[in-house]
Amino acid sequence: MKVLEDRGESLARIIIEKIIKRETSVAVVGLGYVGLPMAVEQAKAGFLVTGIDKDISKVEQINNGKSYIPDIPDDVLKNLVENGRLRASHLYNLLNTVDIIIICVPTPLKMMKQPDLSYVLTVTREIAGHLKPGQLISLESTTFPGTTQEVVLPILESTGLKAGIDFFLAFSPERVDPGNKSFKPEDISKVVGGVTALCHEVACVFYNQIIKHVVPVTSTDVAEMTKIFENTYRAVNIALVNEFMLLCDRMGLDMWEVVDAAATKPFGIQSFYPGPGVGGHCIPVDPLYLAWKALDYDFRLRFIDLAEEVNNQATDYVINKLVRLLNQHKKCLNDSRILVLGVAYKKDIDDIRESPAIKIISSLQKNHADVVYHDPYVPKFKMPGKNGIYLENMDLSVEEINRADCVLILTDHTCLDYQWVVDNARIILDARNATKLVQRGKEKITKI
């Protein structure tokens, strides 16, 4: 046993020294909104980085210095590629050539709202097929507590190599916030947990080279639970304000005014705002991972169930509010032309995953509305379903705005001139309070 411990200690000292000297190479598997920013930060910190993704178009764009993520400028990416700090490939056999492997693949839900770990499983098996002594593997994909220990670890150890002795395994949840100009990846504290003390030490040393503040925790389970708690906190609080919004609608009150007034209290409150529902790869998904895992402990997370119900109800409410607004203007939804502004799940990004806008458009179309959209970040998208058609972005013009029976604002992109939209619209249903600063035409605006 002492020999094994000494071997683990020796390998740990070797990789730590290489990390500090920037002599380690890194592979980031999954080059989406999480993986590519992380790969860029690692390359900027002085590491040789290989991004691996099965999407050939992403690989080609990166190698040509072209960014497909708004938060990463082309010139930054191009500079790293041209200087040999960053490259991309679709080949998993390159995993055998690196010292550190970061897993940043999606963790979506199955049809019945159960965790879908297929991407994590596929990548972990690929890593196992190329695993070599001394490597650090860090899972960053958001998942339920126990995934690293119960799912990833057994696959890697099936090779005969042991964590903390032959290789090092950690979990460090991604905290990337797409479109957030205030916090860059290196500014966001990084929670790190290892499956052994040596795994933990190696992972912390690595992340300390990239991130300004590393937060060590006692286990991978704690790190996994931390991320899900963060997103469940948001989901529950958004549901709270959405439920208040539903009541304020009946009482004739402006929920945005209520939230802004409450925010003047200097302690005890954090502002969350109502909207048409929740979207993205985190808030609608992550809490359900924990709810599923909790059943193993004969425990039901009622707040999560209720938050999902209320946030879905907010989406239905927007549709009903639109129908009522049209009726007030002697229109019915059938054959009405609805101009949707914004389909991304939040402002200033192009991500439409789980976007409430897509669900709303789908429902409006099923009720025979004539729906068009404008989103400067989303040139086109495919409607849900096997036979879903593609919708294409429509250029915004005075004629198109005026032609719409109602303008429905579902994403408050900052690049849009809302005063100009209001000036030329017939009526507006604003689900994001995007028109709060307009000076003219307020009588045309209805907030959800």
Tab-separated table of C-alpha atoms in Angstrom:
chain	number	residue	atom	x	y	z
A	1	MET	CA	0.000	0.000	0.000
A	2	LYS	CA	2.873	2.335	0.848
A	3	VAL	CA	4.329	1.691	-2.611
A	4	LEU	CA	1.040	2.696	-4.249
A	5	GLU	CA	0.807	5.837	-2.139
A	6	ASP	CA	4.363	6.751	-3.053
A	7	ARG	CA	3.572	6.234	-6.739
A	8	GLY	CA	0.554	8.526	-6.505
A	9	GLU	CA	2.573	11.135	-4.629
A	10	SER	CA	5.363	10.948	-7.184
A	11	LEU	CA	3.017	11.353	-10.165
A	12	ALA	CA	1.265	14.238	-8.400
A	13	ARG	CA	4.547	16.078	-7.838
A	14	ILE	CA	5.518	15.584	-11.487
A	15	ILE	CA	2.288	16.973	-12.947
A	16	ILE	CA	2.121	19.826	-10.422
A	17	GLU	CA	5.646	20.913	-11.360
A	18	LYS	CA	4.747	20.714	-15.058
A	19	ILE	CA	1.559	22.725	-14.479
A	20	ILE	CA	3.404	25.503	-12.667
A	21	LYS	CA	6.070	25.632	-15.391
A	22	ARG	CA	3.361	25.601	-18.111
A	23	GLU	CA	4.809	22.415	-19.545
A	24	THR	CA	1.488	20.572	-19.514
A	25	SER	CA	-0.845	20.159	-22.464
A	26	VAL	CA	-4.613	20.281	-22.044
A	27	ALA	CA	-7.540	18.800	-23.960
A	28	VAL	CA	-10.986	20.341	-23.584
A	29	VAL	CA	-13.710	17.972	-24.766
A	30	GLY	CA	-16.831	19.821	-25.879
A	31	LEU	CA	-16.422	23.243	-27.482
A	32	GLY	CA	-19.735	24.911	-26.777
A	33	TYR	CA	-20.598	27.887	-24.559
A	34	VAL	CA	-18.624	26.349	-21.699
A	35	GLY	CA	-15.793	24.474	-23.365
A	36	LEU	CA	-14.540	27.074	-25.818
A	37	PRO	CA	-14.286	29.931	-23.266
A	38	MET	CA	-12.460	27.570	-20.899
A	39	ALA	CA	-10.092	26.455	-23.667
A	40	VAL	CA	-9.374	30.091	-24.517
A	41	GLU	CA	-8.637	30.973	-20.875
A	42	GLN	CA	-6.287	28.008	-20.528
A	43	ALA	CA	-4.449	28.979	-23.710
A	44	LYS	CA	-4.199	32.603	-22.555
A	45	ALA	CA	-2.711	31.322	-19.282
A	46	GLY	CA	0.138	29.707	-21.205
A	47	PHE	CA	-0.989	26.110	-21.673
A	48	LEU	CA	-0.971	24.237	-24.980
A	49	VAL	CA	-4.654	23.472	-25.544
A	50	THR	CA	-6.423	21.089	-27.895
A	51	GLY	CA	-10.168	21.446	-28.172
A	52	ILE	CA	-12.000	18.279	-29.163
A	53	ASP	CA	-15.508	18.253	-30.597
A	54	LYS	CA	-17.367	15.922	-32.954
A	55	ASP	CA	-18.857	18.950	-34.736
A	56	ILE	CA	-16.527	19.408	-37.711
A	57	SER	CA	-17.829	22.914	-38.428
A	58	LYS	CA	-16.783	24.082	-34.949
A	59	VAL	CA	-13.368	22.521	-35.389
A	60	GLU	CA	-12.856	24.237	-38.736
A	61	GLN	CA	-14.019	27.621	-37.468
A	62	ILE	CA	-11.671	27.512	-34.486
A	63	ASN	CA	-8.696	26.474	-36.600
A	64	ASN	CA	-9.496	29.373	-38.933
A	65	GLY	CA	-9.627	31.803	-36.002
A	66	LYS	CA	-13.382	32.329	-36.344
A	67	SER	CA	-15.438	32.466	-33.162
A	68	TYR	CA	-19.029	31.223	-33.084
A	69	ILE	CA	-19.549	32.467	-29.531
A	70	PRO	CA	-20.246	36.204	-29.068
A	71	ASP	CA	-18.230	36.406	-25.837
A	72	ILE	CA	-15.021	35.412	-27.652
A	73	PRO	CA	-13.781	37.954	-30.226
A	74	ASP	CA	-12.316	36.633	-33.468
A	75	ASP	CA	-9.034	38.459	-32.918
A	76	VAL	CA	-8.479	36.786	-29.532
A	77	LEU	CA	-9.161	33.338	-30.947
A	78	LYS	CA	-7.103	33.952	-34.082
A	79	ASN	CA	-4.110	35.145	-32.063
A	80	LEU	CA	-4.112	32.001	-29.912
A	81	VAL	CA	-4.437	29.734	-32.940
A	82	GLU	CA	-1.715	31.497	-34.935
A	83	ASN	CA	0.652	31.402	-31.951
A	84	GLY	CA	0.137	27.663	-31.574
A	85	ARG	CA	-1.500	27.893	-28.140
A	86	LEU	CA	-4.866	26.539	-29.284
A	87	ARG	CA	-6.046	24.080	-31.896
A	88	ALA	CA	-9.175	22.021	-32.459
A	89	SER	CA	-9.796	18.473	-33.634
A	90	HIS	CA	-12.507	15.819	-33.818
A	91	LEU	CA	-10.037	13.017	-33.036
A	92	TYR	CA	-10.296	11.418	-29.587
A	93	ASN	CA	-6.981	9.610	-29.946
A	94	LEU	CA	-5.314	12.939	-29.155
A	95	LEU	CA	-6.405	12.379	-25.543
A	96	ASN	CA	-3.412	10.099	-25.150
A	97	THR	CA	-1.047	12.966	-25.983
A	98	VAL	CA	-2.128	15.413	-23.252
A	99	ASP	CA	-1.606	15.725	-19.506
A	100	ILE	CA	-4.972	17.219	-18.525
A	101	ILE	CA	-8.465	16.481	-19.856
A	102	ILE	CA	-11.423	18.776	-19.159
A	103	ILE	CA	-14.924	17.434	-19.886
A	104	CYS	CA	-17.393	20.154	-20.928
A	105	VAL	CA	-20.158	18.235	-22.699
A	106	PRO	CA	-23.941	18.805	-22.417
A	107	THR	CA	-26.025	17.158	-19.710
A	108	PRO	CA	-29.606	17.507	-21.010
A	109	LEU	CA	-32.804	15.758	-19.984
A	110	LYS	CA	-34.494	12.750	-21.551
A	111	MET	CA	-38.091	12.921	-22.739
A	112	MET	CA	-39.375	11.885	-19.297
A	113	LYS	CA	-37.213	14.535	-17.587
A	114	GLN	CA	-34.593	12.098	-16.364
A	115	PRO	CA	-30.876	12.921	-16.524
A	116	ASP	CA	-29.278	12.169	-19.871
A	117	LEU	CA	-25.634	11.363	-19.198
A	118	SER	CA	-25.024	9.887	-22.645
A	119	TYR	CA	-22.512	12.600	-23.611
A	120	VAL	CA	-20.596	12.215	-20.354
A	121	LEU	CA	-20.591	8.426	-20.705
A	122	THR	CA	-19.380	8.551	-24.309
A	123	VAL	CA	-16.521	10.910	-23.509
A	124	THR	CA	-15.528	9.048	-20.340
A	125	ARG	CA	-15.294	5.785	-22.288
A	126	GLU	CA	-13.146	7.521	-24.900
A	127	ILE	CA	-10.873	8.837	-22.148
A	128	ALA	CA	-10.655	5.362	-20.610
A	129	GLY	CA	-9.536	4.015	-23.977
A	130	HIS	CA	-6.656	6.500	-24.046
A	131	LEU	CA	-5.947	6.922	-20.321
A	132	LYS	CA	-2.316	6.995	-19.265
A	133	PRO	CA	-0.621	7.331	-15.864
A	134	GLY	CA	-0.243	10.836	-14.471
A	135	GLN	CA	-3.197	12.446	-16.241
A	136	LEU	CA	-5.675	14.799	-14.561
A	137	ILE	CA	-9.313	14.456	-15.630
A	138	SER	CA	-11.784	17.128	-14.533
A	139	LEU	CA	-15.514	16.949	-15.183
A	140	GLU	CA	-17.127	20.394	-15.507
A	141	SER	CA	-20.537	19.415	-16.900
A	142	THR	CA	-23.348	20.147	-14.452
A	143	THR	CA	-24.759	16.947	-13.021
A	144	PHE	CA	-26.273	15.359	-9.914
A	145	PRO	CA	-24.186	14.670	-6.787
A	146	GLY	CA	-22.470	11.323	-7.122
A	147	THR	CA	-21.830	11.379	-10.871
A	148	THR	CA	-18.050	11.674	-10.640
A	149	GLN	CA	-17.746	8.944	-8.005
A	150	GLU	CA	-20.497	6.606	-9.207
A	151	VAL	CA	-20.413	7.016	-12.997
A	152	VAL	CA	-17.100	8.457	-14.203
A	153	LEU	CA	-14.707	6.854	-11.704
A	154	PRO	CA	-15.722	3.190	-12.298
A	155	ILE	CA	-15.313	3.575	-16.072
A	156	LEU	CA	-11.842	5.060	-15.714
A	157	GLU	CA	-10.770	2.505	-13.110
A	158	SER	CA	-11.991	-0.351	-15.324
A	159	THR	CA	-8.679	0.201	-17.144
A	160	GLY	CA	-6.813	-1.126	-14.120
A	161	LEU	CA	-5.506	2.323	-13.231
A	162	LYS	CA	-6.553	3.795	-9.881
A	163	ALA	CA	-7.595	7.363	-9.066
A	164	GLY	CA	-5.186	9.135	-6.741
A	165	ILE	CA	-2.478	6.614	-7.566
A	166	ASP	CA	-2.224	6.350	-11.347
A	167	PHE	CA	-4.370	9.282	-12.451
A	168	PHE	CA	-6.214	12.193	-10.849
A	169	LEU	CA	-9.956	12.842	-11.041
A	170	ALA	CA	-11.871	15.964	-9.988
A	171	PHE	CA	-15.141	17.791	-10.456
A	172	SER	CA	-15.177	21.568	-10.956
A	173	PRO	CA	-18.547	22.925	-12.092
A	174	GLU	CA	-18.633	25.413	-14.937
A	175	ARG	CA	-20.020	28.814	-14.019
A	176	VAL	CA	-19.924	30.519	-17.410
A	177	ASP	CA	-22.665	33.118	-17.864
A	178	PRO	CA	-23.043	33.749	-21.626
A	179	GLY	CA	-23.465	37.410	-22.496
A	180	ASN	CA	-22.343	38.659	-19.080
A	181	LYS	CA	-19.905	41.515	-19.713
A	182	SER	CA	-19.213	42.092	-16.010
A	183	PHE	CA	-17.696	38.706	-15.202
A	184	LYS	CA	-15.207	36.954	-17.455
A	185	PRO	CA	-14.457	33.255	-16.855
A	186	GLU	CA	-11.213	34.033	-14.999
A	187	ASP	CA	-13.093	36.375	-12.632
A	188	ILE	CA	-15.624	33.767	-11.481
A	189	SER	CA	-14.574	31.740	-8.431
A	190	LYS	CA	-13.962	28.067	-9.244
A	191	VAL	CA	-15.239	25.359	-6.922
A	192	VAL	CA	-13.015	22.266	-6.991
A	193	GLY	CA	-13.461	18.840	-5.422
A	194	GLY	CA	-11.318	15.722	-5.904
A	195	VAL	CA	-12.028	12.032	-5.387
A	196	THR	CA	-8.880	11.788	-3.222
A	197	ALA	CA	-6.678	14.308	-1.444
A	198	LEU	CA	-4.041	14.096	-4.186
A	199	CYS	CA	-6.668	14.459	-6.917
A	200	HIS	CA	-7.929	17.530	-5.137
A	201	GLU	CA	-4.468	19.046	-4.768
A	202	VAL	CA	-3.532	18.546	-8.421
A	203	ALA	CA	-6.830	19.985	-9.666
A	204	CYS	CA	-6.587	23.032	-7.396
A	205	VAL	CA	-3.049	23.775	-8.577
A	206	PHE	CA	-4.196	23.600	-12.199
A	207	TYR	CA	-7.227	25.867	-11.785
A	208	ASN	CA	-5.208	28.326	-9.711
A	209	GLN	CA	-3.141	29.033	-12.824
A	210	ILE	CA	-6.263	30.136	-14.734
A	211	ILE	CA	-8.848	31.412	-12.263
A	212	LYS	CA	-8.279	34.253	-9.809
A	213	HIS	CA	-9.992	32.511	-6.895
A	214	VAL	CA	-10.279	28.756	-6.397
A	215	VAL	CA	-12.699	27.431	-3.760
A	216	PRO	CA	-11.590	24.008	-2.467
A	217	VAL	CA	-14.352	21.730	-1.161
A	218	THR	CA	-14.083	18.388	0.574
A	219	SER	CA	-15.439	16.114	-2.162
A	220	THR	CA	-16.702	15.888	-5.717
A	221	ASP	CA	-20.208	15.369	-4.295
A	222	VAL	CA	-20.054	18.747	-2.546
A	223	ALA	CA	-18.839	20.426	-5.739
A	224	GLU	CA	-21.645	18.811	-7.748
A	225	MET	CA	-24.270	19.807	-5.190
A	226	THR	CA	-22.920	23.372	-5.097
A	227	LYS	CA	-23.623	23.958	-8.785
A	228	ILE	CA	-27.106	22.468	-8.638
A	229	PHE	CA	-27.908	24.511	-5.534
A	230	GLU	CA	-26.878	27.706	-7.359
A	231	ASN	CA	-29.179	27.036	-10.297
A	232	THR	CA	-32.031	25.733	-8.164
A	233	TYR	CA	-31.797	28.933	-6.121
A	234	ARG	CA	-32.293	30.920	-9.318
A	235	ALA	CA	-35.102	28.710	-10.600
A	236	VAL	CA	-37.029	28.938	-7.331
A	237	ASN	CA	-36.621	32.709	-7.000
A	238	ILE	CA	-37.613	33.300	-10.620
A	239	ALA	CA	-40.687	31.169	-9.974
A	240	LEU	CA	-41.470	33.292	-6.920
A	241	VAL	CA	-41.487	36.548	-8.885
A	242	ASN	CA	-43.379	34.892	-11.739
A	243	GLU	CA	-46.092	33.803	-9.331
A	244	PHE	CA	-46.241	37.336	-7.918
A	245	MET	CA	-46.524	38.532	-11.525
A	246	LEU	CA	-49.595	36.342	-12.044
A	247	LEU	CA	-51.215	37.811	-8.943
A	248	CYS	CA	-50.200	41.376	-9.848
A	249	ASP	CA	-51.900	40.908	-13.214
A	250	ARG	CA	-55.194	40.177	-11.457
A	251	MET	CA	-54.695	43.057	-9.053
A	252	GLY	CA	-53.719	45.553	-11.751
A	253	LEU	CA	-50.219	46.090	-10.341
A	254	ASP	CA	-46.850	46.396	-12.111
A	255	MET	CA	-44.559	43.635	-10.813
A	256	TRP	CA	-41.452	45.364	-12.193
A	257	GLU	CA	-42.271	48.430	-10.133
A	258	VAL	CA	-42.725	46.205	-7.090
A	259	VAL	CA	-39.340	44.495	-7.591
A	260	ASP	CA	-37.519	47.785	-8.187
A	261	ALA	CA	-39.047	49.293	-5.076
A	262	ALA	CA	-38.150	46.237	-2.979
A	263	ALA	CA	-34.571	46.411	-4.288
A	264	THR	CA	-34.051	49.728	-2.502
A	265	LYS	CA	-33.796	47.802	0.768
A	266	PRO	CA	-30.026	47.554	1.374
A	267	PHE	CA	-30.126	44.081	2.930
A	268	GLY	CA	-32.083	40.842	2.885
A	269	ILE	CA	-33.220	40.868	-0.748
A	270	GLN	CA	-31.805	40.040	-4.173
A	271	SER	CA	-33.657	41.190	-7.269
A	272	PHE	CA	-35.176	38.656	-9.647
A	273	TYR	CA	-37.478	39.753	-12.445
A	274	PRO	CA	-40.544	38.141	-14.004
A	275	GLY	CA	-40.571	36.935	-17.577
A	276	PRO	CA	-42.055	34.491	-20.080
A	277	GLY	CA	-40.480	31.463	-18.399
A	278	VAL	CA	-36.942	30.154	-17.988
A	279	GLY	CA	-34.540	28.914	-20.642
A	280	GLY	CA	-30.964	27.958	-21.320
A	281	HIS	CA	-28.878	24.896	-20.567
A	282	CYS	CA	-28.951	25.377	-16.774
A	283	ILE	CA	-31.999	26.802	-15.010
A	284	PRO	CA	-34.749	24.616	-16.569
A	285	VAL	CA	-32.597	21.473	-16.455
A	286	ASP	CA	-30.228	21.297	-13.490
A	287	PRO	CA	-32.797	21.297	-10.658
A	288	LEU	CA	-34.470	18.264	-12.245
A	289	TYR	CA	-31.165	16.376	-12.066
A	290	LEU	CA	-31.216	16.834	-8.302
A	291	ALA	CA	-34.928	16.004	-8.014
A	292	TRP	CA	-34.249	12.720	-9.799
A	293	LYS	CA	-31.270	11.887	-7.580
A	294	ALA	CA	-33.215	12.764	-4.420
A	295	LEU	CA	-35.599	9.878	-5.129
A	296	ASP	CA	-32.715	7.493	-4.336
A	297	TYR	CA	-32.972	8.848	-0.795
A	298	ASP	CA	-36.776	8.645	-0.682
A	299	PHE	CA	-36.910	12.437	-0.727
A	300	ARG	CA	-39.035	14.724	-2.843
A	301	LEU	CA	-37.844	18.265	-3.524
A	302	ARG	CA	-41.175	20.064	-3.526
A	303	PHE	CA	-39.721	23.509	-4.219
A	304	ILE	CA	-38.191	22.210	-7.464
A	305	ASP	CA	-41.467	20.641	-8.579
A	306	LEU	CA	-43.375	23.815	-7.799
A	307	ALA	CA	-40.793	26.092	-9.432
A	308	GLU	CA	-40.977	24.103	-12.664
A	309	GLU	CA	-44.771	24.258	-12.605
A	310	VAL	CA	-44.897	28.023	-11.998
A	311	ASN	CA	-42.237	28.851	-14.591
A	312	ASN	CA	-44.085	26.778	-17.189
A	313	GLN	CA	-47.274	28.550	-16.144
A	314	ALA	CA	-45.585	31.887	-16.889
A	315	THR	CA	-45.098	30.773	-20.500
A	316	ASP	CA	-48.786	29.873	-20.818
A	317	TYR	CA	-49.701	33.167	-19.193
A	318	VAL	CA	-47.896	35.165	-21.909
A	319	ILE	CA	-49.937	33.404	-24.584
A	320	ASN	CA	-53.195	34.029	-22.728
A	321	LYS	CA	-52.252	37.658	-22.140
A	322	LEU	CA	-51.586	38.064	-25.873
A	323	VAL	CA	-54.995	36.606	-26.732
A	324	ARG	CA	-56.674	38.989	-24.287
A	325	LEU	CA	-54.760	41.962	-25.678
A	326	LEU	CA	-55.755	41.117	-29.245
A	327	ASN	CA	-59.377	40.689	-28.187
A	328	GLN	CA	-59.332	44.143	-26.612
A	329	HIS	CA	-58.387	45.493	-30.053
A	330	LYS	CA	-61.131	43.502	-31.836
A	331	LYS	CA	-58.703	40.867	-33.088
A	332	CYS	CA	-58.518	37.130	-32.608
A	333	LEU	CA	-55.324	35.102	-32.525
A	334	ASN	CA	-56.307	33.137	-35.617
A	335	ASP	CA	-54.697	34.854	-38.650
A	336	SER	CA	-53.246	37.696	-36.560
A	337	ARG	CA	-49.696	38.606	-37.524
A	338	ILE	CA	-47.417	38.462	-34.487
A	339	LEU	CA	-43.922	39.924	-34.686
A	340	VAL	CA	-41.753	38.314	-32.012
A	341	LEU	CA	-38.708	40.311	-30.940
A	342	GLY	CA	-36.039	37.984	-29.579
A	343	VAL	CA	-35.969	34.189	-29.503
A	344	ALA	CA	-32.738	33.612	-27.527
A	345	TYR	CA	-33.365	32.547	-23.944
A	346	LYS	CA	-31.782	35.765	-22.656
A	347	LYS	CA	-30.464	39.017	-24.041
A	348	ASP	CA	-27.365	39.549	-26.152
A	349	ILE	CA	-26.615	35.889	-26.943
A	350	ASP	CA	-27.615	33.449	-29.689
A	351	ASP	CA	-28.504	30.455	-27.498
A	352	ILE	CA	-32.084	29.212	-27.951
A	353	ARG	CA	-31.851	26.060	-25.816
A	354	GLU	CA	-35.037	25.627	-23.769
A	355	SER	CA	-36.021	29.176	-24.719
A	356	PRO	CA	-39.599	30.015	-23.716
A	357	ALA	CA	-39.840	31.990	-26.963
A	358	ILE	CA	-39.706	28.770	-28.986
A	359	LYS	CA	-42.505	27.237	-26.929
A	360	ILE	CA	-44.606	30.377	-27.299
A	361	ILE	CA	-44.085	30.581	-31.066
A	362	SER	CA	-44.984	26.903	-31.421
A	363	SER	CA	-48.213	27.390	-29.470
A	364	LEU	CA	-49.148	30.496	-31.463
A	365	GLN	CA	-48.602	28.654	-34.737
A	366	LYS	CA	-50.744	25.739	-33.590
A	367	ASN	CA	-53.499	28.279	-33.004
A	368	HIS	CA	-53.080	29.559	-36.581
A	369	ALA	CA	-51.341	32.840	-35.833
A	370	ASP	CA	-49.027	34.210	-38.518
A	371	VAL	CA	-45.750	34.420	-36.573
A	372	VAL	CA	-42.535	36.076	-37.740
A	373	TYR	CA	-39.503	36.938	-35.646
A	374	HIS	CA	-36.536	39.261	-35.466
A	375	ASP	CA	-33.447	38.386	-33.463
A	376	PRO	CA	-30.092	39.893	-34.489
A	377	TYR	CA	-28.281	36.956	-32.877
A	378	VAL	CA	-30.344	34.094	-34.349
A	379	PRO	CA	-30.445	34.069	-38.168
A	380	LYS	CA	-32.607	30.948	-38.254
A	381	PHE	CA	-33.749	28.069	-36.083
A	382	LYS	CA	-35.636	24.796	-36.394
A	383	MET	CA	-38.986	24.432	-34.689
A	384	PRO	CA	-39.325	21.460	-32.300
A	385	GLY	CA	-40.446	18.061	-33.528
A	386	LYS	CA	-39.440	15.603	-36.231
A	387	ASN	CA	-41.061	17.647	-38.956
A	388	GLY	CA	-40.214	21.037	-37.502
A	389	ILE	CA	-39.665	23.686	-40.143
A	390	TYR	CA	-36.964	26.342	-40.130
A	391	LEU	CA	-37.901	29.914	-39.332
A	392	GLU	CA	-35.642	32.669	-40.624
A	393	ASN	CA	-34.880	36.017	-39.059
A	394	MET	CA	-36.814	38.890	-40.610
A	395	ASP	CA	-35.169	42.253	-41.122
A	396	LEU	CA	-36.768	44.866	-38.912
A	397	SER	CA	-38.352	47.716	-40.846
A	398	VAL	CA	-41.057	50.315	-40.345
A	399	GLU	CA	-43.269	48.411	-42.764
A	400	GLU	CA	-42.887	45.062	-40.986
A	401	ILE	CA	-43.427	46.558	-37.545
A	402	ASN	CA	-46.521	48.403	-38.709
A	403	ARG	CA	-47.822	45.323	-40.490
A	404	ALA	CA	-47.883	43.275	-37.278
A	405	ASP	CA	-51.122	43.140	-35.335
A	406	CYS	CA	-48.956	42.901	-32.209
A	407	VAL	CA	-45.253	43.107	-31.420
A	408	LEU	CA	-44.370	40.536	-28.754
A	409	ILE	CA	-41.067	41.213	-26.945
A	410	LEU	CA	-39.693	37.964	-25.543
A	411	THR	CA	-35.960	38.808	-25.320
A	412	ASP	CA	-34.667	42.254	-24.390
A	413	HIS	CA	-31.584	42.509	-26.619
A	414	THR	CA	-29.825	45.782	-25.830
A	415	CYS	CA	-29.010	46.546	-29.478
A	416	LEU	CA	-32.650	47.159	-30.412
A	417	ASP	CA	-34.105	50.677	-30.493
A	418	TYR	CA	-37.289	50.143	-28.522
A	419	GLN	CA	-38.460	53.734	-28.891
A	420	TRP	CA	-38.342	53.281	-32.666
A	421	VAL	CA	-40.235	50.001	-32.349
A	422	VAL	CA	-42.921	51.622	-30.202
A	423	ASP	CA	-43.218	54.589	-32.570
A	424	ASN	CA	-44.065	52.272	-35.456
A	425	ALA	CA	-46.008	49.487	-33.743
A	426	ARG	CA	-49.761	49.178	-33.368
A	427	ILE	CA	-49.671	47.450	-29.989
A	428	ILE	CA	-46.907	45.823	-27.958
A	429	LEU	CA	-46.875	43.064	-25.372
A	430	ASP	CA	-43.620	43.411	-23.448
A	431	ALA	CA	-42.578	40.289	-21.536
A	432	ARG	CA	-39.181	41.680	-20.477
A	433	ASN	CA	-39.835	45.310	-19.527
A	434	ALA	CA	-37.617	46.231	-22.479
A	435	THR	CA	-39.659	49.379	-23.135
A	436	LYS	CA	-39.226	50.824	-19.650
A	437	LEU	CA	-37.240	53.837	-20.906
A	438	VAL	CA	-39.412	54.841	-23.867
A	439	GLN	CA	-40.855	58.346	-23.728
A	440	ARG	CA	-43.525	58.183	-26.441
A	441	GLY	CA	-46.322	55.760	-27.183
A	442	LYS	CA	-46.626	54.276	-23.721
A	443	GLU	CA	-50.340	53.790	-24.332
A	444	LYS	CA	-49.445	51.127	-26.915
A	445	ILE	CA	-47.497	49.043	-24.404
A	446	THR	CA	-48.864	46.271	-22.220
A	447	LYS	CA	-46.535	44.503	-19.804
A	448	ILE	CA	-47.050	40.914	-18.815
